[in-house]
Coordinates of C-alpha atoms in Angstrom, one line a residue:
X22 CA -55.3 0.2 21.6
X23 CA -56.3 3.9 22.6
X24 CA -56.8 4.9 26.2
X25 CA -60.2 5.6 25.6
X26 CA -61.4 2.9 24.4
X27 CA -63.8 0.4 26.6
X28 CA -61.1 -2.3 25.9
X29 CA -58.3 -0.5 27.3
X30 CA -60.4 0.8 30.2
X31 CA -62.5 -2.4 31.5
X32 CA -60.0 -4.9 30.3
X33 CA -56.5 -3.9 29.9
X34 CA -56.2 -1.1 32.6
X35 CA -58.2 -3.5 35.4
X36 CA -55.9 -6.6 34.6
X37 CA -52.7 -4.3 33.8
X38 CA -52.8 -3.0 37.5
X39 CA -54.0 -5.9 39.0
X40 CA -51.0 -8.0 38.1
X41 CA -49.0 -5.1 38.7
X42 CA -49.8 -4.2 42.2
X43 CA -49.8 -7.9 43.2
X44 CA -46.2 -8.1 42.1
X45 CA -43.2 -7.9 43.9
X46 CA -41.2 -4.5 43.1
X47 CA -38.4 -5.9 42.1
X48 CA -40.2 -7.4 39.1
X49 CA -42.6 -4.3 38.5
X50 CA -40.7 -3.5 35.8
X51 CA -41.0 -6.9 33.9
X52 CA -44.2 -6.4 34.3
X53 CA -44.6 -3.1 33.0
X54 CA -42.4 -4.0 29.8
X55 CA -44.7 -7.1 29.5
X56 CA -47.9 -5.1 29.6
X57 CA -46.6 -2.7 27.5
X58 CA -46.0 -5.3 24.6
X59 CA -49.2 -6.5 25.2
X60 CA -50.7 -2.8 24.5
X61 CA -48.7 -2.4 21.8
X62 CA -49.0 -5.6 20.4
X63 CA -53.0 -4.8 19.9
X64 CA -52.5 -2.3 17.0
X65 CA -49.0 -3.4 16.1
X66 CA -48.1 -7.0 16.3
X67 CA -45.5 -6.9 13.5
X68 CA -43.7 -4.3 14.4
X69 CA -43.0 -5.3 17.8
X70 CA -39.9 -6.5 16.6
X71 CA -38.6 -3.0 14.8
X72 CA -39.1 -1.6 18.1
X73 CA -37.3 -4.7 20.7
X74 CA -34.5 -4.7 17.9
X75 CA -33.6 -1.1 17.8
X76 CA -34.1 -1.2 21.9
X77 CA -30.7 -3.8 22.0
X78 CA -29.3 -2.3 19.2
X79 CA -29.0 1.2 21.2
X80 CA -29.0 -0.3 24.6
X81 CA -25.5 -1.9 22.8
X82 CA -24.2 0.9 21.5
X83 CA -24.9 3.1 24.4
X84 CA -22.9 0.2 26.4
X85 CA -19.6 0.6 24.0
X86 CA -20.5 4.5 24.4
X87 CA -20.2 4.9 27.9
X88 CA -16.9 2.7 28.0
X89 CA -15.0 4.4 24.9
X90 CA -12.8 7.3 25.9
X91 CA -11.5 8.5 22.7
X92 CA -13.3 11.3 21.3
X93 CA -12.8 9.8 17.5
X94 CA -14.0 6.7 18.3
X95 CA -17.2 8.0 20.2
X96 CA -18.0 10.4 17.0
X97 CA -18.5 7.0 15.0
X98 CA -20.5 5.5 17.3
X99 CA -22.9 8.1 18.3
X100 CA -23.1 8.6 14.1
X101 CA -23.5 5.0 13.9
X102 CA -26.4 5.2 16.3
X103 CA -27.9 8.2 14.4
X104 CA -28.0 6.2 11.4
X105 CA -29.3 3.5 12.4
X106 CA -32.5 5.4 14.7
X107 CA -33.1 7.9 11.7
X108 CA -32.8 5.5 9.0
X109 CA -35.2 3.5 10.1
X110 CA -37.5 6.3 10.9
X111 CA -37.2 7.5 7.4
X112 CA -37.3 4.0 5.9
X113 CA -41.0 3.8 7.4
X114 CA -41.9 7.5 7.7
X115 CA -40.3 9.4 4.5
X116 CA -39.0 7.2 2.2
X117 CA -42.1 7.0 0.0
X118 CA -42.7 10.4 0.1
X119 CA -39.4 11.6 -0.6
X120 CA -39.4 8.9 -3.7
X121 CA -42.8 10.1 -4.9
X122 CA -41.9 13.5 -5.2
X123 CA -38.5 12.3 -7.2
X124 CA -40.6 10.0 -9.7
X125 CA -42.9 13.1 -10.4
X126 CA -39.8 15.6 -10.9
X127 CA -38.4 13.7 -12.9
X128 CA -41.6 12.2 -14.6
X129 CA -40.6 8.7 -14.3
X130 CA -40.7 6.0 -11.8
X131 CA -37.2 5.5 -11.1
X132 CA -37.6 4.6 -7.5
X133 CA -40.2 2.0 -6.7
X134 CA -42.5 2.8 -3.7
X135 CA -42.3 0.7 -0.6
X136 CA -46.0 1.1 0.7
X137 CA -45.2 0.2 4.2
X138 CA -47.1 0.8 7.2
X139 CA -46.4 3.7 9.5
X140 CA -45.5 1.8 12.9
X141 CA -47.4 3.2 15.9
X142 CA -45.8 5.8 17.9
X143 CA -42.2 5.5 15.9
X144 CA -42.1 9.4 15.5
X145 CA -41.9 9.3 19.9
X146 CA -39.8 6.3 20.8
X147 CA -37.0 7.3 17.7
X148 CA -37.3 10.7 19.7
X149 CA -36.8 8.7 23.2
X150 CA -33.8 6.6 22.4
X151 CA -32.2 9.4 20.5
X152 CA -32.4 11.5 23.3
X153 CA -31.2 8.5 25.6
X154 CA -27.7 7.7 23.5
X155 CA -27.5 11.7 23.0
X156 CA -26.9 12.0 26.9
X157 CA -24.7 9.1 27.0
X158 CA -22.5 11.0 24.4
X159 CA -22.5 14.1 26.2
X160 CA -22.1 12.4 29.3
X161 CA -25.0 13.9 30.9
X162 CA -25.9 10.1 31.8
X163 CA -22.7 8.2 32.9
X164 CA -24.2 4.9 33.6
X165 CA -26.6 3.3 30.7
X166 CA -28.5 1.5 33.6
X167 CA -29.9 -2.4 32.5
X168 CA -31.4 -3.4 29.6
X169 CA -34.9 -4.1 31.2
X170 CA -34.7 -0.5 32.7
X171 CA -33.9 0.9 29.2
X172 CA -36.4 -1.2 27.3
X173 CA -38.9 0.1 30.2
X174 CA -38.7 3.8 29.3
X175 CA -38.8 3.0 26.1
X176 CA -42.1 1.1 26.0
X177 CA -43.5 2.3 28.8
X178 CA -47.3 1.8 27.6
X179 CA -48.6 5.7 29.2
X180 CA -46.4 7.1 26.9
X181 CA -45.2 4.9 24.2
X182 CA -47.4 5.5 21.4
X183 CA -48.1 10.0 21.7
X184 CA -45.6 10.8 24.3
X185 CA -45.0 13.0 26.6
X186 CA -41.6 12.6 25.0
X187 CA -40.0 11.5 28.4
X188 CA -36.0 12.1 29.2
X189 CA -34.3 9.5 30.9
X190 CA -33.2 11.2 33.9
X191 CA -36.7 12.5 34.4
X192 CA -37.6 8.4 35.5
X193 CA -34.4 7.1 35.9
X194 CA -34.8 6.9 39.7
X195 CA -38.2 5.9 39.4
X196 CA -37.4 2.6 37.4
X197 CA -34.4 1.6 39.7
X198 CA -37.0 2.6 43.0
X199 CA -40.3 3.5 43.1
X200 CA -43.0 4.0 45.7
X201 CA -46.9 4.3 44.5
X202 CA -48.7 5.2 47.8
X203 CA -52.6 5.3 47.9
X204 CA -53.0 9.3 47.2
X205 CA -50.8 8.5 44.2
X206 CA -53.5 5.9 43.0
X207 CA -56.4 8.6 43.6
X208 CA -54.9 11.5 42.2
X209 CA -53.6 9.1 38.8
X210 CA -57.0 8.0 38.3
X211 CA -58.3 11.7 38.5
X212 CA -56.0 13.2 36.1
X213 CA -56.6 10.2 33.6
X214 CA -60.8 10.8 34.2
X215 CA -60.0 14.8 33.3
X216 CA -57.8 13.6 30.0
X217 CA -60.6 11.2 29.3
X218 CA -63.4 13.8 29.0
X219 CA -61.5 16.2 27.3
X220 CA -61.0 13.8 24.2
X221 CA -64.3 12.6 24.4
X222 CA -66.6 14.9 26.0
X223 CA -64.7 18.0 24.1
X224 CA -62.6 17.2 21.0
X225 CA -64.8 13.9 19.8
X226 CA -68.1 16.4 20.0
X227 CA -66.2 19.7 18.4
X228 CA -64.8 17.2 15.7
X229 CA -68.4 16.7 14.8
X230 CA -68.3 20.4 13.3
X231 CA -64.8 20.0 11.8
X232 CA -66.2 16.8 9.7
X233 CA -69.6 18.6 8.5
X234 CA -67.2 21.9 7.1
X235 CA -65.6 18.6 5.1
X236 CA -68.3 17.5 4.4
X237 CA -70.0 20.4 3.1
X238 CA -67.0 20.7 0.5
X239 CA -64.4 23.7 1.1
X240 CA -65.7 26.0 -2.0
X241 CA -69.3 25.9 -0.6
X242 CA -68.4 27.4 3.0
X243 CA -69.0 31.4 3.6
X244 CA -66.0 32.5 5.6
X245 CA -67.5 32.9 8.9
X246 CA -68.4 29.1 8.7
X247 CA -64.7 28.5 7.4
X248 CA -63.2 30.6 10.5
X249 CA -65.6 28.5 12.6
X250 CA -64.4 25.5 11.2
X251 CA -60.9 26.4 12.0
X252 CA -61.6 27.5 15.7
X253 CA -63.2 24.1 15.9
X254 CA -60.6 22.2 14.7
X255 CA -57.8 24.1 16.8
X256 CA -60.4 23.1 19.8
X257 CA -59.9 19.1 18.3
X258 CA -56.6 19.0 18.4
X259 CA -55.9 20.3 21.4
X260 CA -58.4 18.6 23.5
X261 CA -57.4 15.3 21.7
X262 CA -53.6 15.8 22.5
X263 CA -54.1 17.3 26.1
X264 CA -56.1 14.5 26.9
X265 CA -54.1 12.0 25.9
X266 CA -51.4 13.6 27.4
X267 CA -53.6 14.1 30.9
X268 CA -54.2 10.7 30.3
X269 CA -50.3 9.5 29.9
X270 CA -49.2 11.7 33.3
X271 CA -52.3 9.8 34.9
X272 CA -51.6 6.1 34.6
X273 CA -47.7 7.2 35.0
X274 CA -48.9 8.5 39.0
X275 CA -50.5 5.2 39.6
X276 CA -47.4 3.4 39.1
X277 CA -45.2 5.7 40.5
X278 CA -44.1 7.9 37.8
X279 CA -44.0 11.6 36.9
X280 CA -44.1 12.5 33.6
X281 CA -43.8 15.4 32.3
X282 CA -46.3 18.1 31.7
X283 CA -46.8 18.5 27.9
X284 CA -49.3 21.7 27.5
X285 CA -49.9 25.2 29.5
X286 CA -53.3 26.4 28.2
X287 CA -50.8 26.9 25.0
X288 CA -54.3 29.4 23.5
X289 CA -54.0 31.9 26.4
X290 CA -50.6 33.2 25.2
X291 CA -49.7 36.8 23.7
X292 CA -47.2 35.4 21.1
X293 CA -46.1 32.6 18.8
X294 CA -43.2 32.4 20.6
X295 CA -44.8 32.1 24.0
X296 CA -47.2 29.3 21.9
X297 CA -44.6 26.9 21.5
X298 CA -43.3 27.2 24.6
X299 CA -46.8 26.0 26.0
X300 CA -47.3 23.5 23.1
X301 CA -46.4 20.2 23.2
X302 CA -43.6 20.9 25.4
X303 CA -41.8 17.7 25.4
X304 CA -41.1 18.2 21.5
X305 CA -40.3 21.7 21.9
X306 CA -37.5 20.7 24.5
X307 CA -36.3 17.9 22.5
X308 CA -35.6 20.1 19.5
X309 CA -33.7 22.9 21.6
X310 CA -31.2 20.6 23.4
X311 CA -31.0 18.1 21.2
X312 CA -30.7 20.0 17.6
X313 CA -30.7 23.8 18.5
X314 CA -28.2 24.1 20.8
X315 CA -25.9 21.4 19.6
X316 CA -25.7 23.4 16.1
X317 CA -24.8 26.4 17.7
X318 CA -28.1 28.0 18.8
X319 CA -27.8 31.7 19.1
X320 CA -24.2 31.9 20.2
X321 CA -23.1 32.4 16.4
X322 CA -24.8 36.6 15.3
X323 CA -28.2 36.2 13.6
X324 CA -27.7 34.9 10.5
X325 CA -26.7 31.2 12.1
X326 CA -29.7 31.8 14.5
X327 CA -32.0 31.9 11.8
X328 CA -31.0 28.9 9.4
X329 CA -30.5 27.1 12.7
X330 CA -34.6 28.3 13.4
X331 CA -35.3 27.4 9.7
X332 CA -33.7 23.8 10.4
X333 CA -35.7 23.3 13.2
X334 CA -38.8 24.6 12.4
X335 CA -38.6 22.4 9.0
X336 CA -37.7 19.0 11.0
X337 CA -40.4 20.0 13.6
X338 CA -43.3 20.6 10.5
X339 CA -41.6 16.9 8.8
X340 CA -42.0 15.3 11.9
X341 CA -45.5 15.8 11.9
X342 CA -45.5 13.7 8.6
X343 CA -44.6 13.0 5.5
X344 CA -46.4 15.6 3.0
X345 CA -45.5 19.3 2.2
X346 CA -48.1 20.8 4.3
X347 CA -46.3 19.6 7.4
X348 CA -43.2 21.3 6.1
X349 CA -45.0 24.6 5.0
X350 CA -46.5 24.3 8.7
X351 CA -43.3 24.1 10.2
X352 CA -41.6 26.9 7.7
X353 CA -45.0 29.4 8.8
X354 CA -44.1 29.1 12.7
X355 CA -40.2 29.9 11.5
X356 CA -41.3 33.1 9.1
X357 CA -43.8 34.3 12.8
X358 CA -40.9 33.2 15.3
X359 CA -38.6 35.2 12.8
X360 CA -40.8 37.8 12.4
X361 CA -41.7 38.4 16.2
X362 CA -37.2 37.8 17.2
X363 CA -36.8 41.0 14.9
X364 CA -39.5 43.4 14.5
X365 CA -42.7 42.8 16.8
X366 CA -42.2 40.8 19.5
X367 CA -41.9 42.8 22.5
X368 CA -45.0 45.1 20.9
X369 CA -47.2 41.8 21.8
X370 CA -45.8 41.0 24.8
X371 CA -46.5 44.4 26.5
X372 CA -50.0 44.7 25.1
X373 CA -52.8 43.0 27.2
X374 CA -55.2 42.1 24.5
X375 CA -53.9 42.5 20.8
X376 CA -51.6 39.7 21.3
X377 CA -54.8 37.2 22.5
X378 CA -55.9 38.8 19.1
X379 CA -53.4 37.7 17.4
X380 CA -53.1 34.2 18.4
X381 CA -56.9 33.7 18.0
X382 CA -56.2 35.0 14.3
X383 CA -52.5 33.5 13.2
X384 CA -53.1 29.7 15.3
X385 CA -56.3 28.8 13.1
X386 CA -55.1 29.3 10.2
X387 CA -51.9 27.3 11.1
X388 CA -54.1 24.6 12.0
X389 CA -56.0 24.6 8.4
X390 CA -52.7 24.0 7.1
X391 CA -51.9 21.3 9.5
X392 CA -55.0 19.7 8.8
X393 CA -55.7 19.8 4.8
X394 CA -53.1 18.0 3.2
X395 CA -54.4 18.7 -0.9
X396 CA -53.0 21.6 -1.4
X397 CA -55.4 23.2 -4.1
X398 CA -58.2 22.4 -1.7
X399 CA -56.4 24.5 1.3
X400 CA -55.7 27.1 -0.6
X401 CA -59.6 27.2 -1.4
X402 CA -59.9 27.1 2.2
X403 CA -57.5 29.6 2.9
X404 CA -59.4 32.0 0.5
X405 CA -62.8 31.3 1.9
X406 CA -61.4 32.4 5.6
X407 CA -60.7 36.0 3.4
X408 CA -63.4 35.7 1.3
X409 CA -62.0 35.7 -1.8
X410 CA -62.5 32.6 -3.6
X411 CA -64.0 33.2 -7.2
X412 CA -67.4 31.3 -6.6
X413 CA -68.2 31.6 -3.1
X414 CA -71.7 29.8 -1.8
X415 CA -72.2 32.2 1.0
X416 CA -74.4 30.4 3.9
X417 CA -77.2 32.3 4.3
X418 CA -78.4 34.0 8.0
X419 CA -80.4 30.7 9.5
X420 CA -78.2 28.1 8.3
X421 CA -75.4 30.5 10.6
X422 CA -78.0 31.0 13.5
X423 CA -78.2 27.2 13.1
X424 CA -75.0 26.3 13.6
X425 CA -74.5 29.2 16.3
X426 CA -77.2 27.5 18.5
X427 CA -76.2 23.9 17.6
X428 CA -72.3 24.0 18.7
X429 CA -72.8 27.9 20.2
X430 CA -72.7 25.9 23.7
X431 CA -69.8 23.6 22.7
X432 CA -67.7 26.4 21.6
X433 CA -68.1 28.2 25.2
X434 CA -67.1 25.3 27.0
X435 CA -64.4 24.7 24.9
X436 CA -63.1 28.0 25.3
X437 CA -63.6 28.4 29.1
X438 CA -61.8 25.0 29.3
X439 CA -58.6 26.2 27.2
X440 CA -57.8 28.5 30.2
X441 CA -56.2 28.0 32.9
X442 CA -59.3 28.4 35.3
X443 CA -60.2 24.6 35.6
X444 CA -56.5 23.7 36.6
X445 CA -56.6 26.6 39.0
X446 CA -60.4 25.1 40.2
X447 CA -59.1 21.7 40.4
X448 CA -55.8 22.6 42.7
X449 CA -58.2 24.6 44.9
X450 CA -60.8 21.3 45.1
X451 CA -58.3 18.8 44.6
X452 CA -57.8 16.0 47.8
X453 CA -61.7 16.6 49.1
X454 CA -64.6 14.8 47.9
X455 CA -65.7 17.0 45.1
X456 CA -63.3 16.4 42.9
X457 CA -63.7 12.8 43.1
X458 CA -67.6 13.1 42.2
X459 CA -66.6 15.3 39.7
X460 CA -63.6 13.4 38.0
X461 CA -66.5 10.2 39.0
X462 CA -68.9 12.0 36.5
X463 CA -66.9 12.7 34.1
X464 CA -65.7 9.1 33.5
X465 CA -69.0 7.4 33.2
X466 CA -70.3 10.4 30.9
X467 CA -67.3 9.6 29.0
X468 CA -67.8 5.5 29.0
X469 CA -72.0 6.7 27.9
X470 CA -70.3 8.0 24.4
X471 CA -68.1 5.6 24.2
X472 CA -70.2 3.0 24.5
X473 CA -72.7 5.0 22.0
X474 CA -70.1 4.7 19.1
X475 CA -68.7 8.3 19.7
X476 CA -65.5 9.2 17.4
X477 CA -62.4 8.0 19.0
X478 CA -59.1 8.2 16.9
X479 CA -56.7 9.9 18.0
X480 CA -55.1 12.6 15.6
X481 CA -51.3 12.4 16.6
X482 CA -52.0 8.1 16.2
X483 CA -50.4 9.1 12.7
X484 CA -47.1 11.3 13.6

């Protein structure tokens, strides 16, 4: 079940809230871990019980962790707990692919392929209860809490399936006591309208473009069309995410949670390094304190900082997914966070508009890799955007004007809306009536495609 779906909004959300409001708050809770298994049950009945068992399982260890004084001892339990949340992550995520590649080195089949199903949101709740038994160990967190508080976080339905990748402490004191007041109903239910349009009313309709460049077939793009299709697509993916995200902080207010923001009009930056500071933030963070500083971060001259950076940057691009175009991804943000750390960085940072230049140049063409996973048909992609593929079909001057005044529009608002002016026009409205026409509109525009058969996956469904 997606959040913008007319399932989860005129059935699940209505009858979610309903029985959820009507309940006393000392079991608010038990009804929140109910509905969540309920919205997760929808795409993934199965593996319900991968996620409950490795819930106990943690919530166990976590238990023995907080009570073991002896620094040995806690070693093998936090690598016990490793094992076990990262095994099964790669059992499900990576085994196959790492066994494919193995079979095709070697040119034999010597490891049989498991063909299983990728569970829902596995990539964020690994990252959740990882995070959770990490501050345990560190004894950030002293106190485990209950086992219903635990599972709550965990499976928390706003969140569970694309994050924000929540920390504990951030609703720790939330899930033990929680007050939702009427302005934190109103203000949920905006945000969530704001998230919905920007997946459907922005990354569904520039997705359209995306899927005709597909269509069309790499080799018979000119490059302006192939640059288009890469702006496009680097419009999809944010609208989808930031939506989703909007969406997730949303229906967290209405109960009485804050969740953390995940984006910062990430394309307005100067720098790479400024980019992933504003992207996906929640990942970012969990990668610095939970693998980056713990190997030593920068505190060890600049040979360690780098592998440490290559390390990262390589889990962050696997974590993405299993195929080598996530990893060369990840490795092409390390070589321009490497590259910006030792030579050019400060240059962009002090220059008002080459470093907008050079996002708008470097970020597409990240996002082609992201997106094509064959690699001989990205690197014909890659060639188009430069022009130098051996038969080019160029598209001639009225098939351009065409798609210039067919999308033209699309492409404005997109861009207007990656700024920061519409969160700056919304805290400046926000808590009068326009906003509530406005974020009114928007919703029933929204449920018009919806219930027109617009496009409605998600794209990080699959990480």
């Amino acid at each position: 079940m997606v959040f913008s779906s007319l399932m989860f909004i005129f059935r699940f959300m209505p009858l979610f809230f309903l029985s959820y409001f009507l309940t006393p708050k000392s079991f608010r809770n038990l009804v929140l871990f109910v509905g969540s298994i309920v919205f997760y049950a929808v795409g993934e009945p199965v593996y319900i019980f991968l996620m409950l068992f490795s819930i106990f399982m943690n919530f166990c260890i976590c238990v023995r962790l907080a009570r073991e004084q002896r620094k040995s001892h806690r070693r093998w339990i936090l690598f016990f707990a490793m094992l076990l949340d990262f095994g099964l992550l790669f059992l499900f995520k990576y085994f196959d692919f790492f066994a494919a590649n193995l079979n095709q080195i070697l040119n034999k089949e010597i490891v049989p392929l498991l063909n299983l199903t990728l569970p829902l949101g596995i990539s964020f709740y690994t990252f959740q209860i990882v995070s959770y038994v990490g501050d345990v160990y560190t004894g950030k967190m002293k106190h485990p809490g209950t086992l219903l508080e635990f599972a709550t976080y965990v499976c928390m339905f706003p969140q569970l399936i694309a994050g924000p990748i929540v920390q504990y402490q951030e609703v720790s004191h939330a899930l033990r006591d929680r007050k939702t007041t009427l302005y934190d109903v109103e203000h949920g239910l905006e945000v969530f309208c704001f998230g919905l349009g920007a997946k459907v009313l922005l990354a569904n309709k520039i997705s359209i473009f995306w899927n005709q460049v597909q269509g069309i077939g790499y080799a018979n793009i000119s490059t302006p069309v192939a640059w288009m299709g890469a702006v496009a697509y680097s419009f999809q993916i944010y609208f989808d995410f930031w939506g989703y995200s909007l969406m997730a902080i949303g229906l967290g207010y209405m109960m009485g949670f804050r969740l953390p923001k995940n984006f910062n009009s990430p394309y307005m930056v100067k720098s790479v390094t400024q980019f992933w500071r504003n992207w996906h933030m929640t990942l970012g963070r969990f990668f610095r304190e939970y693998v980056y500083i713990p190997l030593g971060g920068n505190r060890r001259g600049n040979v360690r900082m780098l592998f440490h950076m290559f390390l990262v940057w390589s889990l962050t691009g696997l974590w993405h997914g299993a195929s080598w175009n996530f990893v060369l991804w990840g490795l092409g943000f390390f070589v321009l966070l490497t590259l910006e750390k030792c030579i050019y960085g400060k240059f962009l940072e002090n220059g008002k508009i080459i470093g907008h230049i050079y996002i708008w140049i470097l970020i597409p063409v990240t996002w082609v890799i992201f997106a094509i996973s064959d690699f001989p048909q990205l690197v014909i992609y890659l060639q188009q955007m430069v022009g130098i593929h051996n038969q080019p079909v160029l598209v001639g001057r009225e098939q351009l004007i065409r798609y210039a005044k067919e999308y033209g529009s699309l492409f404005l608002l997109c861009a207007v809306f990656s700024t920061r002016l519409p969160e700056r026009i919304y805290h400046y409205i926000r808590g009068g009536l326009v906003v509530v026409i406005l974020a009114f509109g928007i919703f029933w525009l929204s449920v018009y495609e919806l219930a027109n058969g617009a496009n409605n996956p998600f794209l990080y469904f699959r990480f």
